[in-house]
Amino acid sequence: MDVFKLLSRSAKPVQGTSQHHLPSSGEATNPQLFGHAEASPPTANSSKKRKRGVNGGDQPTALPAELNFFGNAHNTGNVNGEEKKQKGLPRKESRDERTAARIKAGDNDEEATLGAPEQMSVVNCKRVLRGHKLKITILEEFLAQEPDTALMEKPRKKQKRREEPVVPLKKAKNDKTQLYPEPLATFAELRSRYGVFRRLTENLEAQGYTVPTEVQLGGLPLLLGDLECHARGDRDENLPTKPRKTTAGQGIDLLTIAPTGSGKTIAFLVPVLNALIEENKLQHESEDSAEVGPRAIIIAPTKELASQTVNEARKLSIGTGVKIALMKKGMEVVESLDVETEVDVESEEGQSEEDASEVDSDDAKSSSKPSHKRRRAKTTKAAIIVATPLSLLNALKKRDGQIASLPSVKFLVLDEADVLLDPLFREQTLSLWKSCTNPLLRISLWSATMGSNVEELARKTIDDRWDSLFSTKASRGPARRPLIRLVVGLKDTAIPNVAHKLIYAATEQGKLLALRQLLHPTATPSADTTPTLRPPFLVFTQTIPRAIALHAELLYDIPPEAGGSSRIAVLHADLPSTARDSTMARFRRGEIWILITTDLLARGVDFRGLNGVVNYDVPNSAAAYVHRVGRTGRAGREGGIAVTLYTKEDVPYIRNVANVIRASEKLRGKGGEDEGEVKQWLLDALPTPSQRDRQRLKKRGIESRRPVAGQEGKEKSRARISTKSGWERKMENNRKGAVSGSQRRKEAEDEAEVLIGDGGADKSDFEGFED
Ligand SMILES: Nc1ncnc2c1ncn2[C@@H]1O[C@H](COP(=O)(O)OP(=O)(O)OP(=O)(O)O)[C@@H](O)[C@H]1O
C-alpha cells in the first residue's frame, strides 16, 4: 500500500517533483548550496577586478590548473610555495609544529599528519570563497600594546581614571577588512592541515559526510587555524599569505551567518571537540588532575535543539573520552558551588506560555513556581554541556540569587544566537556569558539570520567583557582576539533549493480549505497551481491554542487505511517534556506524517526527510520565515516545498515574506520580473509595513489570532479553526440556544405538571385538614 498515495488521494505528482526528487527519497548529492561550477577554470574576462592586482588576475599563471580544489586539493599548494620562494617570504611553520606536538601527545598517525599541503595563493582562496558565496570580515582587531607601567604602579583617583581609562590593549577597529583564509577542500584536510585527531575525523567520516558544506569550508579553517589568513583587501590580492602576528594561539571569536541546514552544527562542534581531546591528552600525559567543571557550553533556545546537538556531539565524540551532557533540571554543574541544587520536580513540565510564537516557554519564562517535591541534584562530569538558557541559569543560581561563575569554560557557543540575544532570552544569555569568567574564553555565535542590532550587541558584550577583565591597572592580559564575521550566501535569505508558494486564502475558513486541498488534492495539479504536499511535513501556527485547534480539526482527515489520527500530531511548549520527546521521536521515525506546531520547531531542528513546510499562520518576521522554511531542503536536498497561506489580515505585513521569497528565487536563478512565485506586480502592489508595524508584528503576531489572557470565551473563539464562517457559527449557536431553551422550558413545564398532579405542594409539608 502506498501510504503517500492514500494521503494525496491518488493525485499525480507535480511536474518535476517525481518521487525520486523529493528530499525524503534519498541522500543529497551535494550538500553545498553554491559554487558547484567552481572546478572549471575562469575565463579571461571573468574577473575585471583582478587586473588591479600586482600580477593581474587575468594572467594564466595566477589561476593554475589545480583549481579543482575538490578533486585533489593537495596539489594546489605547490605553485603557491614556488610563488612564496620567489618573493622570498617566510613559510609558516606553525601547523607542522602543531602536528608534531599532536603526534607527541599520542595521536600517532604519522602518515596522515605529515606532509601537510602547501598553502593556496590569495587569488585562489578568493576565487573559491567567492564561488561559494563566502564573505569573511574582520569586525574588530585588537593589537597588543605594552601596558603603561607608570600607571600600573601609581593608582589614580577614581575620577581621573574614568577620564583616562587604563587600557593595556589598543583597540583598532576596521570594518572593511576582508579575510581570505584557505578554504577546507576535503574533510581529509582536517587531519593533514590542522592536525585534527584521527578519532574525530573517523567519526566524521562514519557519518557519511564527503564534502564540506560552505560554512564548514570557511568556518573550520578559521576556528582550527591560528588565523594565518589573508587579511588584505582587494589592493593586495595577489600577495601570498602573511601570518597575523597578534593572535597566534589565541584563536578568534566568530560570528557566523549561514543558511539553514548548511551544517553549522559540525562547524562549531569539531573545533570544540578537537580542543578538548587535546586538553585531555595533555592532562593525561602530565598526570595533572582533571580540571573541575565543564570546559565548553553550547546554548540553544529549545530543548529539542539542545538534545539534537547532544546527539550530534555524541556521535562525533565516540572513543575520544570527551563527555557531553544535556542540561536537565536537577543537574549540578560545578560541585564546589553553593548553588540551589534542590529542584522542583513537578514544576519542571508544562509551564504555560503567554505567546506561542515565542521559541520555548519553558526557558523564556521564569521558574518561580512553588516546589512540591524535591530531589538532590547530581553533578555532571561532562566536558561539554548543552543547555537552554534557563536550565543552565537555574543550575548556577546561588541561594542568595547571585549567578555562580564558570571559570573552567573556554568555549561558549550560542546556537541560534539572534534569538538568544533577542529580548526574550537576552537577559538569561548575557548572564550566562558573564558567568564564563575565563579570560581565554572563545565565543562563537551561529544563526541563519542576524540583525545588525544583534551583531552590535555581540560586539559590545565582547568589548565590555574584555575591558572588565583586563582594563585594571594590574592586569596585563593576553593579546586580544579578533572578532570575525563569516557570512555564507545572501544574509537573511531563505535557501535557494526550496520551492516557495504564497497562497491567498482570503479568510480563516479559506486557509483551512486550502490546507485540506493540499492534503487531498482533487484536481490534477500542475507546476503553476497549488502544489502537492507529500508527507512528512510541518504545519506552523501562530499560537499554541491555534495549533491545538488545527490539530483537532484535521485529526480525522487521514484515512484509517493510512493510519488515521495517529499520523497527525501537535507539538508545543505547553506539553510535558516526555510527550514532546516522544512526538519528536515518532516524527523522526516516520510514524507521524503531519506535525502541527508553533515556532518552537522553527529553529535548528533537523528532520532530514521533511518534504515541506506549511505556514498556516504567516510568520511574525522575515527571519521567522527563513527559519521555518529551512526545516526542509536540508544539506542541499532538492524538492522541498514551503507553502504560506495568507488572509486579508496578513496583507499589510506579507511584503516581508514576499521579499525573502524573491531574494531566494534570485539566488536560484529566477530573478526576472515575471519569473518565480512572487512577481514584480505583486511586490509593487503590496504595502510596505512601517518599522513600528514590523516590530509590533514580531512581538505580538496578528492581533486577531492572539489569545486574550483571562477571557476564556474570547480566547477560545480566537483560537478556533473551522471551515464555518462566523455567521454560520452564530446561526448554529442561535439554533443550539433555541433548542436548549425549549428543552429547559419543557423540563420546567413537566416539573410544574408533577407538582400540580401532586397537589402543588410538598407532601411532607401537608399535615392534612383538621377536623
Ligand atoms: N558536510 C556535510 N555533508 C552532508 N551532510 C551534512 C554535512 N554537514 C552537515 N550535514 C547534514 O546537514 C543537516 C543540517 O545540518 P545542521 O543541523 O548542522 O544545519 P544548520 O546549519 O545548523 O541548520 P539550522 O540553521 O537550521 O540550525 C544535518 O542533517 C547534517 O547531518
Short mmCIF file of N, CA and C in Angstrom, two decimals, residues 97-214:
data_model
loop_
_atom_site.label_atom_id
_atom_site.label_comp_id
_atom_site.label_asym_id
_atom_site.label_seq_id
_atom_site.Cartn_x
_atom_site.Cartn_y
_atom_site.Cartn_z
N GLU A 97 54.45 22.39 13.32
CA GLU A 97 54.84 22.30 14.73
C GLU A 97 53.70 21.72 15.57
N ARG A 98 52.51 22.23 15.24
CA ARG A 98 51.36 21.75 15.99
C ARG A 98 51.13 20.26 15.74
N THR A 99 51.30 19.86 14.50
CA THR A 99 51.12 18.47 14.15
C THR A 99 52.11 17.61 14.91
N ALA A 100 53.37 18.10 14.97
CA ALA A 100 54.38 17.33 15.69
C ALA A 100 53.99 17.18 17.15
N ALA A 101 53.46 18.25 17.71
CA ALA A 101 53.03 18.20 19.12
C ALA A 101 51.91 17.18 19.29
N ARG A 102 51.03 17.14 18.31
CA ARG A 102 49.92 16.17 18.32
C ARG A 102 50.44 14.75 18.39
N ILE A 103 51.42 14.50 17.50
CA ILE A 103 51.97 13.14 17.43
C ILE A 103 52.60 12.79 18.77
N LYS A 104 53.28 13.82 19.32
CA LYS A 104 53.91 13.61 20.62
C LYS A 104 52.86 13.31 21.69
N ALA A 105 51.74 13.98 21.54
CA ALA A 105 50.68 13.83 22.55
C ALA A 105 49.95 12.48 22.41
N GLY A 106 50.36 11.67 21.43
CA GLY A 106 49.80 10.32 21.38
C GLY A 106 48.91 10.02 20.20
N ASP A 107 48.71 10.96 19.33
CA ASP A 107 47.84 10.72 18.19
C ASP A 107 48.73 10.35 17.01
N ASN A 108 49.17 9.09 16.98
CA ASN A 108 50.33 8.73 16.18
C ASN A 108 50.06 8.28 14.76
N ASP A 109 49.23 8.92 14.08
CA ASP A 109 49.03 8.54 12.69
C ASP A 109 49.89 9.42 11.81
N GLU A 110 51.17 9.06 11.74
CA GLU A 110 52.11 9.95 11.07
C GLU A 110 51.81 10.13 9.60
N GLU A 111 51.35 9.05 8.99
CA GLU A 111 51.07 9.12 7.55
C GLU A 111 50.10 10.24 7.21
N ALA A 112 49.09 10.32 8.05
CA ALA A 112 48.06 11.31 7.77
C ALA A 112 48.49 12.70 8.16
N THR A 113 49.31 12.81 9.18
CA THR A 113 49.62 14.14 9.69
C THR A 113 50.80 14.79 9.00
N LEU A 114 51.70 13.95 8.51
CA LEU A 114 52.87 14.54 7.86
C LEU A 114 52.51 14.94 6.44
N GLY A 115 53.33 15.78 5.89
CA GLY A 115 53.13 16.19 4.50
C GLY A 115 51.90 17.03 4.31
N ALA A 116 51.66 17.96 5.23
CA ALA A 116 50.51 18.86 5.09
C ALA A 116 50.66 19.64 3.80
N PRO A 117 49.57 19.82 3.06
CA PRO A 117 49.69 20.50 1.77
C PRO A 117 50.11 21.95 1.93
N GLU A 118 50.69 22.46 0.88
CA GLU A 118 51.11 23.85 0.88
C GLU A 118 49.89 24.76 0.81
N GLN A 119 50.16 26.05 1.04
CA GLN A 119 49.03 26.97 1.03
C GLN A 119 48.66 27.43 -0.37
N MET A 120 47.41 27.77 -0.52
CA MET A 120 46.93 28.35 -1.78
C MET A 120 47.33 29.82 -1.83
N SER A 121 47.36 30.36 -3.02
CA SER A 121 47.60 31.79 -3.12
C SER A 121 46.30 32.52 -2.78
N VAL A 122 46.44 33.80 -2.51
CA VAL A 122 45.26 34.59 -2.16
C VAL A 122 44.25 34.57 -3.29
N VAL A 123 44.77 34.63 -4.52
CA VAL A 123 43.86 34.66 -5.68
C VAL A 123 42.99 33.42 -5.67
N ASN A 124 43.62 32.27 -5.44
CA ASN A 124 42.87 31.02 -5.43
C ASN A 124 41.87 30.98 -4.29
N CYS A 125 42.34 31.40 -3.14
CA CYS A 125 41.44 31.40 -1.98
C CYS A 125 40.23 32.29 -2.27
N LYS A 126 40.52 33.45 -2.81
CA LYS A 126 39.44 34.40 -3.10
C LYS A 126 38.44 33.79 -4.06
N ARG A 127 38.98 33.13 -5.08
CA ARG A 127 38.11 32.55 -6.09
C ARG A 127 37.17 31.50 -5.49
N VAL A 128 37.75 30.66 -4.67
CA VAL A 128 36.93 29.60 -4.06
C VAL A 128 35.90 30.21 -3.11
N LEU A 129 36.36 31.12 -2.29
CA LEU A 129 35.45 31.72 -1.30
C LEU A 129 34.32 32.47 -1.98
N ARG A 130 34.67 33.22 -3.03
CA ARG A 130 33.62 33.97 -3.74
C ARG A 130 32.68 33.02 -4.46
N GLY A 131 33.25 31.97 -5.05
CA GLY A 131 32.43 30.99 -5.76
C GLY A 131 31.39 30.37 -4.84
N HIS A 132 31.78 30.18 -3.60
CA HIS A 132 30.85 29.58 -2.63
C HIS A 132 30.09 30.64 -1.83
N LYS A 133 30.18 31.86 -2.27
CA LYS A 133 29.48 32.99 -1.65
C LYS A 133 29.82 33.12 -0.17
N LEU A 134 31.11 33.06 0.11
CA LEU A 134 31.56 33.23 1.50
C LEU A 134 32.21 34.59 1.64
N LYS A 135 31.80 35.31 2.66
CA LYS A 135 32.42 36.61 2.91
C LYS A 135 32.91 36.63 4.36
N ILE A 136 34.19 36.83 4.50
CA ILE A 136 34.77 36.81 5.84
C ILE A 136 35.35 38.19 6.14
N THR A 137 34.85 38.77 7.18
CA THR A 137 35.25 40.14 7.51
C THR A 137 35.78 40.18 8.92
N ILE A 138 36.79 40.97 9.12
CA ILE A 138 37.27 41.16 10.49
C ILE A 138 36.51 42.35 11.06
N LEU A 139 35.75 42.11 12.12
CA LEU A 139 34.92 43.18 12.69
C LEU A 139 35.73 44.06 13.62
N GLU A 140 36.52 43.41 14.44
CA GLU A 140 37.34 44.19 15.36
C GLU A 140 38.68 43.52 15.48
N GLU A 141 39.70 44.34 15.46
CA GLU A 141 41.05 43.81 15.54
C GLU A 141 41.74 44.48 16.72
N PHE A 142 42.38 43.69 17.49
CA PHE A 142 42.98 44.25 18.69
C PHE A 142 44.47 43.96 18.70
N LEU A 143 45.24 44.99 18.78
CA LEU A 143 46.68 44.81 18.73
C LEU A 143 47.27 44.92 20.13
N ALA A 144 48.14 44.02 20.44
CA ALA A 144 48.75 44.03 21.77
C ALA A 144 49.59 45.29 21.94
N GLN A 145 49.56 45.85 23.10
CA GLN A 145 50.34 47.06 23.36
C GLN A 145 50.91 46.96 24.76
N GLU A 146 52.10 47.41 24.89
CA GLU A 146 52.72 47.35 26.22
C GLU A 146 51.89 48.17 27.21
N PRO A 147 51.62 47.64 28.38
CA PRO A 147 50.86 48.44 29.34
C PRO A 147 51.71 49.58 29.90
N ASP A 148 51.05 50.59 30.31
CA ASP A 148 51.75 51.75 30.87
C ASP A 148 52.17 51.41 32.30
N THR A 149 53.48 51.13 32.46
CA THR A 149 53.95 50.69 33.77
C THR A 149 53.79 51.78 34.81
N ALA A 150 53.94 53.02 34.38
CA ALA A 150 53.79 54.14 35.32
C ALA A 150 52.39 54.11 35.92
N LEU A 151 51.43 53.85 35.06
CA LEU A 151 50.05 53.80 35.53
C LEU A 151 49.82 52.59 36.43
N MET A 152 50.54 51.52 36.12
CA MET A 152 50.36 50.32 36.91
C MET A 152 50.84 50.52 38.34
N GLU A 153 51.93 51.32 38.46
CA GLU A 153 52.48 51.49 39.79
C GLU A 153 51.72 52.52 40.61
N LYS A 154 51.32 53.62 39.94
CA LYS A 154 50.65 54.70 40.69
C LYS A 154 49.15 54.64 40.50
N PRO A 155 48.44 54.14 41.49
CA PRO A 155 46.99 54.12 41.32
C PRO A 155 46.44 55.54 41.25
N ARG A 156 45.50 55.74 40.37
CA ARG A 156 44.94 57.09 40.22
C ARG A 156 43.64 57.22 40.96
N LYS A 157 43.25 58.48 41.08
CA LYS A 157 41.95 58.72 41.72
C LYS A 157 40.86 58.20 40.80
N LYS A 158 39.76 57.79 41.40
CA LYS A 158 38.66 57.21 40.64
C LYS A 158 38.20 58.11 39.48
N GLN A 159 38.05 59.41 39.83
CA GLN A 159 37.58 60.40 38.86
C GLN A 159 38.46 60.43 37.63
N LYS A 160 39.75 60.51 37.93
CA LYS A 160 40.73 60.67 36.87
C LYS A 160 40.75 59.43 35.97
N ARG A 161 40.64 58.28 36.66
CA ARG A 161 40.73 57.04 35.91
C ARG A 161 39.59 56.93 34.89
N ARG A 162 38.45 57.51 35.28
CA ARG A 162 37.32 57.43 34.36
C ARG A 162 37.60 58.25 33.09
N GLU A 163 38.30 59.36 33.33
CA GLU A 163 38.64 60.20 32.17
C GLU A 163 39.67 59.54 31.27
N GLU A 164 40.66 58.92 31.90
CA GLU A 164 41.73 58.28 31.12
C GLU A 164 41.82 56.83 31.54
N PRO A 165 40.98 55.98 31.02
CA PRO A 165 41.00 54.60 31.47
C PRO A 165 42.31 53.91 31.12
N VAL A 166 42.75 53.06 32.02
CA VAL A 166 43.99 52.35 31.80
C VAL A 166 43.69 51.16 30.90
N VAL A 167 44.02 51.28 29.65
CA VAL A 167 43.72 50.19 28.72
C VAL A 167 45.03 49.58 28.24
N PRO A 168 45.34 48.37 28.68
CA PRO A 168 46.60 47.79 28.27
C PRO A 168 46.62 47.35 26.82
N LEU A 169 45.48 47.35 26.18
CA LEU A 169 45.43 46.93 24.78
C LEU A 169 44.87 48.05 23.93
N LYS A 170 45.43 48.18 22.79
CA LYS A 170 44.93 49.22 21.89
C LYS A 170 43.93 48.57 20.94
N LYS A 171 42.81 49.21 20.83
CA LYS A 171 41.77 48.62 20.00
C LYS A 171 41.78 49.30 18.63
N ALA A 172 41.91 48.51 17.60
CA ALA A 172 41.88 49.07 16.25
C ALA A 172 40.66 48.56 15.53
N LYS A 173 39.74 49.43 15.24
CA LYS A 173 38.53 49.00 14.55
C LYS A 173 38.71 49.15 13.05
N ASN A 174 38.32 48.14 12.34
CA ASN A 174 38.36 48.25 10.90
C ASN A 174 37.23 47.41 10.33
N ASP A 175 36.21 48.08 9.89
CA ASP A 175 35.02 47.38 9.45
C ASP A 175 35.15 46.80 8.05
N LYS A 176 36.17 47.24 7.34
CA LYS A 176 36.19 46.90 5.92
C LYS A 176 37.12 45.74 5.57
N THR A 177 37.96 45.35 6.52
CA THR A 177 38.97 44.36 6.18
C THR A 177 38.34 43.01 5.91
N GLN A 178 38.62 42.52 4.72
CA GLN A 178 38.13 41.18 4.39
C GLN A 178 39.26 40.18 4.51
N LEU A 179 38.89 38.98 4.90
CA LEU A 179 39.89 37.93 5.05
C LEU A 179 39.68 36.86 4.00
N TYR A 180 40.77 36.22 3.64
CA TYR A 180 40.68 35.13 2.66
C TYR A 180 41.44 33.92 3.18
N PRO A 181 40.92 33.29 4.22
CA PRO A 181 41.61 32.11 4.73
C PRO A 181 41.50 30.97 3.73
N GLU A 182 42.43 30.08 3.82
CA GLU A 182 42.41 28.97 2.87
C GLU A 182 41.21 28.06 3.17
N PRO A 183 40.36 27.84 2.19
CA PRO A 183 39.18 27.02 2.47
C PRO A 183 39.54 25.56 2.66
N LEU A 184 38.66 24.88 3.37
CA LEU A 184 38.87 23.46 3.61
C LEU A 184 38.33 22.70 2.39
N ALA A 185 39.22 22.08 1.65
CA ALA A 185 38.79 21.43 0.41
C ALA A 185 38.12 20.09 0.68
N THR A 186 38.69 19.31 1.57
CA THR A 186 38.10 18.00 1.88
C THR A 186 38.19 17.79 3.39
N PHE A 187 37.42 16.85 3.89
CA PHE A 187 37.50 16.56 5.32
C PHE A 187 38.85 15.94 5.69
N ALA A 188 39.51 15.34 4.70
CA ALA A 188 40.82 14.75 4.96
C ALA A 188 41.80 15.84 5.40
N GLU A 189 41.57 17.05 4.90
CA GLU A 189 42.46 18.15 5.27
C GLU A 189 42.37 18.54 6.75
N LEU A 190 41.30 18.16 7.37
CA LEU A 190 41.20 18.45 8.81
C LEU A 190 42.40 17.85 9.52
N ARG A 191 42.75 16.69 9.03
CA ARG A 191 43.85 15.96 9.66
C ARG A 191 45.20 16.45 9.12
N SER A 192 45.28 16.53 7.80
CA SER A 192 46.59 16.85 7.23
C SER A 192 46.97 18.32 7.43
N ARG A 193 46.00 19.22 7.43
CA ARG A 193 46.32 20.63 7.59
C ARG A 193 46.26 21.09 9.05
N TYR A 194 45.25 20.61 9.72
CA TYR A 194 45.02 21.18 11.05
C TYR A 194 45.32 20.19 12.17
N GLY A 195 45.78 19.00 11.81
CA GLY A 195 46.16 18.02 12.82
C GLY A 195 45.01 17.62 13.72
N VAL A 196 43.81 17.62 13.17
CA VAL A 196 42.64 17.21 13.98
C VAL A 196 42.80 15.73 14.32
N PHE A 197 42.40 15.36 15.52
CA PHE A 197 42.60 13.99 15.99
C PHE A 197 41.92 12.97 15.08
N ARG A 198 42.65 11.87 14.90
CA ARG A 198 42.19 10.84 13.98
C ARG A 198 40.79 10.35 14.32
N ARG A 199 40.58 10.09 15.60
CA ARG A 199 39.30 9.51 16.00
C ARG A 199 38.13 10.43 15.62
N LEU A 200 38.40 11.70 15.75
CA LEU A 200 37.35 12.68 15.43
C LEU A 200 37.06 12.68 13.93
N THR A 201 38.10 12.63 13.13
CA THR A 201 37.87 12.62 11.67
C THR A 201 37.21 11.31 11.24
N GLU A 202 37.58 10.22 11.94
CA GLU A 202 36.94 8.93 11.61
C GLU A 202 35.45 8.97 11.93
N ASN A 203 35.14 9.58 13.07
CA ASN A 203 33.72 9.68 13.45
C ASN A 203 32.95 10.54 12.45
N LEU A 204 33.62 11.55 11.95
CA LEU A 204 33.00 12.43 10.94
C LEU A 204 32.75 11.65 9.66
N GLU A 205 33.75 10.86 9.31
CA GLU A 205 33.64 10.02 8.10
C GLU A 205 32.51 9.00 8.26
N ALA A 206 32.39 8.47 9.46
CA ALA A 206 31.36 7.46 9.72
C ALA A 206 29.95 8.03 9.51
N GLN A 207 29.82 9.35 9.59
CA GLN A 207 28.52 9.98 9.36
C GLN A 207 28.18 10.02 7.86
N GLY A 208 29.17 9.70 7.05
CA GLY A 208 28.95 9.67 5.60
C GLY A 208 29.13 11.02 4.93
N TYR A 209 29.74 11.96 5.62
CA TYR A 209 29.96 13.26 5.00
C TYR A 209 31.18 13.17 4.09
N THR A 210 31.04 13.61 2.86
CA THR A 210 32.16 13.52 1.94
C THR A 210 32.73 14.89 1.60
N VAL A 211 31.82 15.86 1.40
CA VAL A 211 32.26 17.20 1.00
C VAL A 211 31.88 18.19 2.09
N PRO A 212 32.79 19.08 2.49
CA PRO A 212 32.38 20.08 3.48
C PRO A 212 31.38 21.07 2.88
N THR A 213 30.41 21.46 3.66
CA THR A 213 29.47 22.48 3.20
C THR A 213 30.17 23.85 3.27
N GLU A 214 29.53 24.87 2.75
CA GLU A 214 30.16 26.19 2.70
C GLU A 214 30.60 26.68 4.08
#
